[in-house]
CSV table of C-alpha atoms in Angstrom, one decimal:
chain,number,residue,atom,x,y,z
A,26,MET,CA,0.0,0.1,0.0
A,27,ASP,CA,1.2,3.4,-0.9
A,28,LEU,CA,1.6,5.7,2.0
A,29,ALA,CA,0.5,9.4,1.9
A,30,ASN,CA,3.0,11.9,0.8
A,31,ARG,CA,2.9,13.9,4.1
A,32,VAL,CA,4.7,11.1,6.0
A,33,LYS,CA,7.1,10.2,3.3
A,34,THR,CA,9.3,13.2,3.9
A,35,LEU,CA,9.4,12.9,8.0
A,36,THR,CA,12.7,12.2,9.4
A,37,PRO,CA,12.7,9.8,12.2
A,38,SER,CA,13.4,11.3,15.7
A,39,SER,CA,17.2,11.1,16.4
A,40,THR,CA,16.5,11.1,20.1
A,41,LEU,CA,14.2,7.9,19.9
A,42,ALA,CA,16.6,6.2,17.5
A,43,ILE,CA,19.5,6.6,19.9
A,44,THR,CA,17.2,5.5,22.7
A,45,ALA,CA,16.1,2.3,21.0
A,46,LYS,CA,19.7,1.5,20.3
A,47,ALA,CA,20.5,2.1,23.7
A,48,LYS,CA,17.6,-0.2,25.0
A,49,GLU,CA,18.8,-2.9,22.7
A,50,LEU,CA,22.1,-2.9,24.2
A,51,LYS,CA,20.8,-3.1,27.6
A,52,SER,CA,18.6,-5.9,26.8
A,53,GLN,CA,21.7,-7.9,25.8
A,54,GLY,CA,23.1,-7.2,29.3
A,55,HIS,CA,25.3,-4.2,28.5
A,56,ASP,CA,25.8,-1.5,31.2
A,57,VAL,CA,24.5,1.3,29.3
A,58,ILE,CA,24.4,4.9,30.3
A,59,GLY,CA,21.6,6.9,28.5
A,60,LEU,CA,22.1,10.6,28.3
A,61,GLY,CA,19.2,11.3,26.0
A,62,ALA,CA,16.3,11.7,28.2
A,63,GLY,CA,14.0,14.6,27.5
A,64,GLU,CA,12.3,14.4,30.9
A,65,PRO,CA,13.1,15.0,34.5
A,66,ASP,CA,14.2,12.0,36.7
A,67,PHE,CA,11.8,12.9,39.5
A,68,ASN,CA,8.5,11.5,40.0
A,69,THR,CA,5.4,13.4,39.9
A,70,PRO,CA,4.8,15.1,43.3
A,71,ASP,CA,2.3,13.2,45.5
A,72,TYR,CA,-0.2,15.8,45.9
A,73,ILE,CA,-0.8,15.6,42.2
A,74,ILE,CA,-0.9,11.9,42.3
A,75,ARG,CA,-3.5,12.1,45.0
A,76,ALA,CA,-5.7,14.6,43.1
A,77,ALA,CA,-5.8,12.0,40.1
A,78,GLU,CA,-6.7,9.2,42.5
A,79,ASN,CA,-9.6,11.3,44.0
A,80,ALA,CA,-10.6,12.2,40.5
A,81,MET,CA,-11.1,8.6,39.5
A,82,LYS,CA,-12.7,8.0,42.8
A,83,ASN,CA,-15.1,10.8,42.3
A,84,GLY,CA,-16.1,9.7,38.8
A,85,PHE,CA,-14.2,12.3,36.8
A,86,THR,CA,-13.6,9.6,34.1
A,87,LYS,CA,-16.0,11.0,31.4
A,88,TYR,CA,-15.4,12.9,28.3
A,89,THR,CA,-14.7,16.6,28.9
A,90,PRO,CA,-14.9,19.9,26.6
A,91,SER,CA,-12.5,19.4,23.8
A,92,GLY,CA,-10.5,22.5,25.0
A,93,GLY,CA,-10.1,21.3,28.6
A,94,ILE,CA,-12.1,21.5,31.8
A,95,LEU,CA,-13.2,25.0,32.9
A,96,GLU,CA,-11.3,24.8,36.3
A,97,LEU,CA,-7.9,23.8,34.5
A,98,ARG,CA,-8.2,26.8,32.2
A,99,GLU,CA,-9.1,29.2,34.8
A,100,ALA,CA,-6.1,27.8,36.7
A,101,ILE,CA,-3.8,28.3,33.8
A,102,VAL,CA,-5.3,32.1,33.4
A,103,SER,CA,-4.3,32.6,37.1
A,104,LYS,CA,-0.8,31.0,36.3
A,105,PHE,CA,-0.4,33.5,33.3
A,106,SER,CA,-1.4,36.3,35.6
A,107,GLN,CA,1.0,35.5,38.4
A,108,ASP,CA,4.0,34.2,36.7
A,109,ASN,CA,4.1,36.2,33.5
A,110,GLU,CA,1.9,39.3,34.1
A,111,LEU,CA,-0.4,38.4,31.3
A,112,ASP,CA,-4.0,38.7,31.2
A,113,TYR,CA,-5.9,35.9,29.3
A,114,SER,CA,-9.6,34.8,29.4
A,115,THR,CA,-10.5,31.1,29.5
A,116,ASP,CA,-11.7,31.2,25.7
A,117,GLN,CA,-8.0,32.1,25.0
A,118,ILE,CA,-6.9,29.0,26.5
A,119,ILE,CA,-6.9,25.4,24.9
A,120,VAL,CA,-5.7,22.4,27.0
A,121,THR,CA,-4.1,19.7,24.9
A,122,THR,CA,-2.5,16.1,25.0
A,123,GLY,CA,0.9,17.5,25.8
A,124,ALA,CA,2.5,20.6,24.5
A,125,LYS,CA,3.6,18.8,21.6
A,126,HIS,CA,-0.1,18.4,20.4
A,127,ALA,CA,-0.6,22.1,21.0
A,128,LEU,CA,2.1,22.8,18.5
A,129,TYR,CA,0.9,20.2,16.0
A,130,THR,CA,-2.6,21.6,16.3
A,131,LEU,CA,-1.6,25.2,15.9
A,132,PHE,CA,0.3,24.4,12.5
A,133,GLN,CA,-2.5,22.6,11.5
A,134,VAL,CA,-4.9,25.6,11.7
A,135,LEU,CA,-2.4,28.0,10.8
A,136,LEU,CA,-0.7,26.9,7.6
A,137,ASN,CA,-1.6,26.7,4.1
A,138,GLU,CA,0.4,24.9,1.4
A,139,ASN,CA,4.0,26.4,1.2
A,140,ASP,CA,3.4,28.8,3.9
A,141,GLU,CA,6.9,29.4,5.6
A,142,VAL,CA,7.8,29.4,9.2
A,143,ILE,CA,11.2,30.4,10.5
A,144,VAL,CA,12.8,28.0,12.7
A,145,PRO,CA,16.1,28.9,14.5
A,146,ALA,CA,18.6,26.1,14.6
A,147,PRO,CA,19.6,24.4,16.8
A,148,TYR,CA,15.9,23.4,17.2
A,149,TRP,CA,13.7,20.8,19.0
A,150,VAL,CA,13.5,17.9,16.4
A,151,SER,CA,9.6,18.1,15.9
A,152,TYR,CA,9.4,21.7,14.9
A,153,PRO,CA,10.4,21.1,11.1
A,154,GLU,CA,8.4,18.0,11.0
A,155,GLN,CA,5.2,19.3,12.4
A,156,ILE,CA,5.7,22.1,9.8
A,157,LYS,CA,5.9,19.9,7.0
A,158,LEU,CA,3.0,17.8,8.0
A,159,ALA,CA,0.8,21.0,7.9
A,160,GLY,CA,1.8,21.4,4.3
A,161,GLY,CA,4.2,24.5,5.4
A,162,THR,CA,8.0,25.0,4.8
A,163,PRO,CA,10.4,25.2,7.7
A,164,VAL,CA,13.0,27.9,6.9
A,165,VAL,CA,15.7,26.9,9.2
A,166,VAL,CA,18.3,29.7,10.2
A,167,ASP,CA,21.5,29.0,12.1
A,168,ALA,CA,21.7,30.6,15.3
A,169,HIS,CA,25.5,30.7,15.7
A,170,GLU,CA,27.3,29.3,18.7
A,171,SER,CA,29.3,32.3,18.8
A,172,ASN,CA,26.1,34.4,19.7
A,173,ASN,CA,25.1,31.9,22.3
A,174,PHE,CA,22.8,29.9,19.9
A,175,LYS,CA,20.5,33.0,19.7
A,176,LEU,CA,19.0,34.3,16.4
A,177,THR,CA,19.7,38.0,15.9
A,178,PRO,CA,17.2,40.6,14.6
A,179,GLU,CA,19.4,40.9,11.3
A,180,GLN,CA,19.0,37.1,10.8
A,181,LEU,CA,15.3,37.2,11.2
A,182,GLU,CA,14.7,40.1,9.0
A,183,ALA,CA,16.8,38.4,6.2
A,184,ALA,CA,14.9,35.2,6.4
A,185,ILE,CA,11.3,36.8,5.8
A,186,THR,CA,9.5,36.5,2.6
A,187,THR,CA,6.2,37.1,1.4
A,188,LYS,CA,5.2,33.6,2.4
A,189,THR,CA,6.5,33.9,5.9
A,190,LYS,CA,3.6,33.0,8.2
A,191,ALA,CA,5.0,32.5,11.7
A,192,PHE,CA,8.6,32.4,13.8
A,193,ILE,CA,9.4,30.0,16.4
A,194,LEU,CA,10.9,30.9,19.8
A,195,ASN,CA,12.0,28.6,22.4
A,196,SER,CA,13.3,30.2,25.5
A,197,PRO,CA,14.9,28.4,27.5
A,198,SER,CA,15.7,26.2,24.7
A,199,ASN,CA,15.8,22.6,24.0
A,200,PRO,CA,18.6,21.6,23.1
A,201,THR,CA,21.0,24.4,24.1
A,202,GLY,CA,19.4,25.6,27.3
A,203,MET,CA,20.0,29.3,26.1
A,204,MET,CA,17.6,32.0,26.9
A,205,TYR,CA,16.7,35.3,25.4
A,206,ASN,CA,16.5,38.4,27.5
A,207,GLU,CA,13.9,41.1,27.4
A,208,GLU,CA,15.7,43.5,25.1
A,209,GLU,CA,16.7,40.7,22.5
A,210,LEU,CA,13.0,39.6,22.5
A,211,ARG,CA,11.5,43.2,22.0
A,212,LYS,CA,13.9,43.5,18.9
A,213,LEU,CA,12.8,40.4,17.4
A,214,GLY,CA,9.1,41.2,18.4
A,215,GLU,CA,9.5,44.5,16.6
A,216,ILE,CA,10.5,42.7,13.2
A,217,CYS,CA,7.5,40.3,13.6
A,218,LEU,CA,5.2,43.2,14.2
A,219,LYS,CA,6.5,44.9,11.2
A,220,HIS,CA,5.9,42.1,8.9
A,221,ASN,CA,2.7,40.9,10.6
A,222,ILE,CA,4.2,37.4,11.6
A,223,LEU,CA,2.9,35.2,14.1
A,224,ILE,CA,5.1,34.4,16.9
A,225,VAL,CA,5.0,30.7,18.3
A,226,SER,CA,6.5,31.1,21.9
A,227,ASP,CA,7.5,27.7,23.3
A,228,GLU,CA,8.0,28.3,27.1
A,229,ILE,CA,7.9,24.6,28.4
A,230,TYR,CA,11.1,25.1,30.4
A,231,GLU,CA,10.3,28.5,31.9
A,232,LYS,CA,10.5,27.0,35.5
A,233,LEU,CA,13.7,25.5,34.9
A,234,ILE,CA,16.4,28.1,35.1
A,235,TYR,CA,19.8,28.0,37.0
A,236,THR,CA,20.8,31.6,37.0
A,237,SER,CA,19.5,34.9,38.4
A,238,ASP,CA,18.1,35.8,34.7
A,239,GLU,CA,14.3,36.3,34.8
A,240,HIS,CA,12.2,34.3,32.2
A,241,VAL,CA,10.5,36.7,30.1
A,242,SER,CA,7.6,35.9,27.8
A,243,ILE,CA,7.6,37.9,24.6
A,244,ALA,CA,3.9,38.2,24.9
A,245,ALA,CA,4.3,40.3,28.2
A,246,ILE,CA,6.4,43.0,26.4
A,247,SER,CA,3.5,44.8,24.8
A,248,ASN,CA,-0.2,44.5,24.1
A,249,GLN,CA,0.6,44.3,20.5
A,250,LEU,CA,3.0,41.5,21.0
A,251,LYS,CA,0.6,39.6,23.1
A,252,GLU,CA,-2.0,39.8,20.1
A,253,GLN,CA,0.6,38.6,17.9
A,254,THR,CA,1.8,35.5,19.9
A,255,VAL,CA,0.6,32.0,20.8
A,256,ILE,CA,2.3,30.6,23.9
A,257,VAL,CA,2.7,27.0,24.2
A,258,ASN,CA,3.5,25.6,27.7
A,259,GLY,CA,2.4,22.5,29.9
A,260,VAL,CA,3.2,20.6,33.2
A,261,SER,CA,5.6,17.9,31.6
A,262,LYS,CA,8.8,19.6,32.7
A,263,SER,CA,7.9,22.1,35.4
A,264,HIS,CA,6.0,19.1,37.5
A,265,ALA,CA,7.7,16.2,36.3
A,266,MET,CA,4.5,14.9,34.5
A,267,THR,CA,5.8,14.0,31.1
A,268,GLY,CA,3.6,11.0,30.8
A,269,TRP,CA,0.4,12.5,32.1
A,270,ARG,CA,0.4,14.6,28.5
A,271,ILE,CA,-1.1,17.7,29.5
A,272,GLY,CA,-0.3,20.9,27.8
A,273,TYR,CA,-1.9,24.1,26.6
A,274,ALA,CA,-1.7,27.1,24.4
A,275,ALA,CA,-2.8,30.6,24.9
A,276,GLY,CA,-3.4,33.2,22.3
A,277,PRO,CA,-5.8,35.2,20.1
A,278,LYS,CA,-9.3,33.9,20.4
A,279,GLU,CA,-10.0,32.9,16.7
A,280,ILE,CA,-6.7,30.9,16.7
A,281,ILE,CA,-7.6,28.9,20.0
A,282,LYS,CA,-11.2,28.4,18.7
A,283,ALA,CA,-9.8,26.9,15.6
A,284,MET,CA,-7.5,24.7,17.5
A,285,THR,CA,-10.2,23.5,19.7
A,286,ASN,CA,-12.6,22.7,16.8
A,287,LEU,CA,-9.8,20.7,15.3
A,288,ALA,CA,-9.0,18.9,18.5
A,289,SER,CA,-12.7,17.8,18.7
A,290,HIS,CA,-12.0,15.9,15.7
A,291,SER,CA,-8.7,14.4,16.7
A,292,THR,CA,-8.4,13.6,20.3
A,293,SER,CA,-11.9,14.5,21.5
A,294,ASN,CA,-10.4,15.8,24.8
A,295,PRO,CA,-7.1,15.4,27.0
A,296,THR,CA,-7.5,12.8,29.3
A,297,SER,CA,-10.1,13.8,32.0
A,298,ILE,CA,-8.0,12.2,35.0
A,299,ALA,CA,-4.6,14.0,33.8
A,300,GLN,CA,-6.5,17.3,33.6
A,301,TYR,CA,-7.7,17.1,37.2
A,302,ALA,CA,-4.0,16.2,38.2
A,303,ALA,CA,-2.7,19.3,36.2
A,304,PHE,CA,-5.4,21.5,37.8
A,305,ALA,CA,-3.9,20.4,41.2
A,306,ALA,CA,-0.5,21.2,40.1
A,307,TYR,CA,-1.5,24.8,39.5
A,308,ASP,CA,-3.9,25.1,42.1
A,309,SER,CA,-1.6,24.1,45.0
A,310,LYS,CA,0.7,26.5,46.9
A,311,GLU,CA,3.6,24.0,46.6
A,312,ASP,CA,6.5,24.6,44.8
A,313,PRO,CA,7.6,21.4,43.2
A,314,ASN,CA,10.4,23.4,41.0
A,315,ALA,CA,12.5,24.2,43.9
A,316,GLU,CA,14.1,20.6,44.5
A,317,MET,CA,14.4,20.1,40.9
A,318,ARG,CA,16.4,23.4,40.2
A,319,LYS,CA,18.7,22.7,43.0
A,320,THR,CA,19.5,19.3,41.9
A,321,PHE,CA,19.7,20.1,38.4
A,322,SER,CA,22.0,23.3,39.0
A,323,GLU,CA,24.4,21.1,40.8
A,324,ARG,CA,24.4,18.4,38.0
A,325,LEU,CA,24.9,21.3,35.4
A,326,GLU,CA,28.0,22.6,37.4
A,327,LEU,CA,29.5,19.2,37.4
A,328,SER,CA,28.7,17.9,33.9
A,329,LEU,CA,29.9,21.2,32.4
A,330,GLU,CA,33.2,21.1,34.3
A,331,LEU,CA,33.7,17.2,33.4
A,332,LEU,CA,32.9,17.8,29.7
A,333,ASN,CA,35.1,20.9,29.1
A,334,ASP,CA,38.0,18.8,30.7
A,335,ILE,CA,37.9,16.2,27.7
A,336,PRO,CA,40.2,17.3,24.7
A,337,GLY,CA,38.4,18.5,21.6
A,338,ILE,CA,35.0,19.0,23.5
A,339,SER,CA,33.7,22.5,24.5
A,340,CYS,CA,30.5,23.6,25.9
A,341,ILE,CA,28.8,26.9,26.5
A,342,ARG,CA,27.0,27.2,29.9
A,343,PRO,CA,23.4,26.9,29.5
A,344,LYS,CA,20.8,28.9,31.7
A,345,GLY,CA,18.0,26.7,31.8
A,346,ALA,CA,16.2,23.3,30.8
A,347,PHE,CA,18.4,20.2,31.7
A,348,TYR,CA,20.6,19.8,28.6
A,349,LEU,CA,24.2,20.5,27.6
A,350,PHE,CA,24.9,21.0,24.0
A,351,PRO,CA,28.8,20.9,23.6
A,352,ASN,CA,30.5,21.1,20.4
A,353,VAL,CA,32.6,17.7,19.8
A,354,MET,CA,33.7,18.4,16.3
A,355,GLU,CA,37.4,18.9,17.2
A,356,ALA,CA,37.3,15.5,19.0
A,357,VAL,CA,35.5,13.9,16.2
A,358,LYS,CA,38.2,15.0,13.8
A,359,SER,CA,41.1,14.0,16.0
A,360,ASN,CA,39.4,10.4,16.6
A,361,GLY,CA,39.4,10.0,12.7
A,362,PHE,CA,35.7,10.0,12.2
A,363,GLU,CA,33.9,11.4,9.3
A,364,SER,CA,30.8,12.9,11.3
A,365,VAL,CA,29.4,13.4,14.7
A,366,ASP,CA,26.8,10.8,14.0
A,367,LYS,CA,29.5,8.2,13.4
A,368,TRP,CA,31.4,9.2,16.4
A,369,VAL,CA,28.1,9.0,18.6
A,370,THR,CA,27.2,5.5,17.3
A,371,ALA,CA,30.9,4.4,18.2
A,372,LEU,CA,30.8,6.0,21.5
A,373,LEU,CA,27.7,4.0,22.3
A,374,GLU,CA,29.0,0.7,20.9
A,375,GLU,CA,32.4,0.8,22.7
A,376,GLU,CA,31.8,2.7,25.7
A,377,LYS,CA,27.9,2.1,26.2
A,378,VAL,CA,27.2,5.9,26.4
A,379,ALA,CA,24.1,7.1,24.6
A,380,LEU,CA,24.4,10.8,23.5
A,381,VAL,CA,22.1,12.5,21.0
A,382,PRO,CA,23.9,13.7,17.7
A,383,GLY,CA,23.2,17.3,17.1
A,384,SER,CA,22.2,16.7,13.4
A,385,GLY,CA,18.6,16.1,14.5
A,386,PHE,CA,18.5,19.5,16.0
A,387,GLY,CA,20.0,21.2,13.0
A,388,ALA,CA,23.7,21.3,14.5
A,389,PRO,CA,25.8,18.8,13.2
A,390,ASN,CA,28.7,19.6,15.0
A,391,ASN,CA,27.3,19.3,18.5
A,392,VAL,CA,25.8,16.4,20.8
A,393,ARG,CA,22.9,16.9,23.3
A,394,LEU,CA,23.5,15.4,26.6
A,395,SER,CA,20.8,15.4,29.4
A,396,TYR,CA,21.7,15.8,32.9
A,397,ALA,CA,18.6,14.4,34.2
A,398,THR,CA,20.1,11.6,35.8
A,399,SER,CA,22.1,11.0,38.8
A,400,ILE,CA,25.6,12.6,39.7
A,401,ASP,CA,27.4,9.0,39.8
A,402,LEU,CA,25.9,8.3,36.3
A,403,LEU,CA,27.2,11.7,34.9
A,404,GLU,CA,30.6,11.1,36.4
A,405,GLU,CA,30.9,7.7,35.0
A,406,ALA,CA,29.5,8.8,31.6
A,407,ALA,CA,32.3,11.8,31.5
A,408,LYS,CA,34.9,9.0,32.4
A,409,ARG,CA,33.9,6.9,29.7
A,410,ILE,CA,33.7,9.5,26.9
A,411,LYS,CA,37.0,10.9,28.0
A,412,ARG,CA,38.6,7.3,27.7
A,413,PHE,CA,36.9,6.9,24.2
A,414,VAL,CA,38.2,10.1,23.0
A,415,LEU,CA,42.0,9.5,24.3
A,416,ASN,CA,41.9,5.9,23.1
A,417,HIS,CA,41.1,7.0,19.5
A,418,GLN,CA,43.4,9.8,19.3
A,419,SER,CA,46.5,7.3,19.9
A,420,LYS,CA,45.2,4.9,17.0
């Protein structure tokens, strides 16, 4: 059977591919250290789990409105007001089956055939694929490592054409952990306003920041930018709820209404029980981020020091998320490999350390390393990587 053209161009997830290879080696009895994880290694807080249990016991196991239960949308409205100084109404919020589904649905309702979306690289692996699935064209623009992987206003302006429909911002970023400050966002926003381009602001890592820098939402800078922005967020990273699959989007009413209508024909609604768990996450006064931030900050400092001590590897200090994105090209060349992808494969086969090649993120000189794992494993992984690099230099 001939498959639809829309899926023939999809690029398999590099994250999932390396994870699958690592699992295969583990199943064969090998001691594999997997550093590809895109999720916190913390369990969901107990008070959220109890809320889900109570929801089940109280019969909240039925269909819900396609855009999410009112209580959760009201809690999200309050979250925006308290955390971001943004004023939304509940009809400007849609709850989705994870933040990924919010992005997918947004592109489906936004893009016509050949509409262009500007995607700064390095990028999260699903951005280009979701744009292509909606019939659009991802326009990838390299955000250079020399500028801390951040796109400049000049680069954004140069990439705009008559077909440009949207621009993706991800701050803090996956995979780099870098973050835009208010002035940088303002300048990028001015260009988007000038050309009437929608800003898609992915803020899923806003609670995981390890410096004194404040997270700034581009929508909070001005009313004009708010009207030109759709914010995508969720509880997956902030509350260690990746498997619960609750995300959301906030933006202009007509866009949110269209997304809700589409969701009614795709998922019907996000899982009812998970919605009540997410409501508890936002309704509680507890701060589930404090312990994670402290732990991740400690791991970041250690991992950064260990990586930068390996010949041929250099890494910029990230400000948020839980990834390092070191440049390994010098080590790759000195080790005699043709590409980072082949170097990563050999590292996994020989030393049983799983990293994600940067090619999947639009940055072929780098690798992504998640420090969402224990200090002991991070130390052992660095030891193995260093041994691998030194052994291949002598060959």
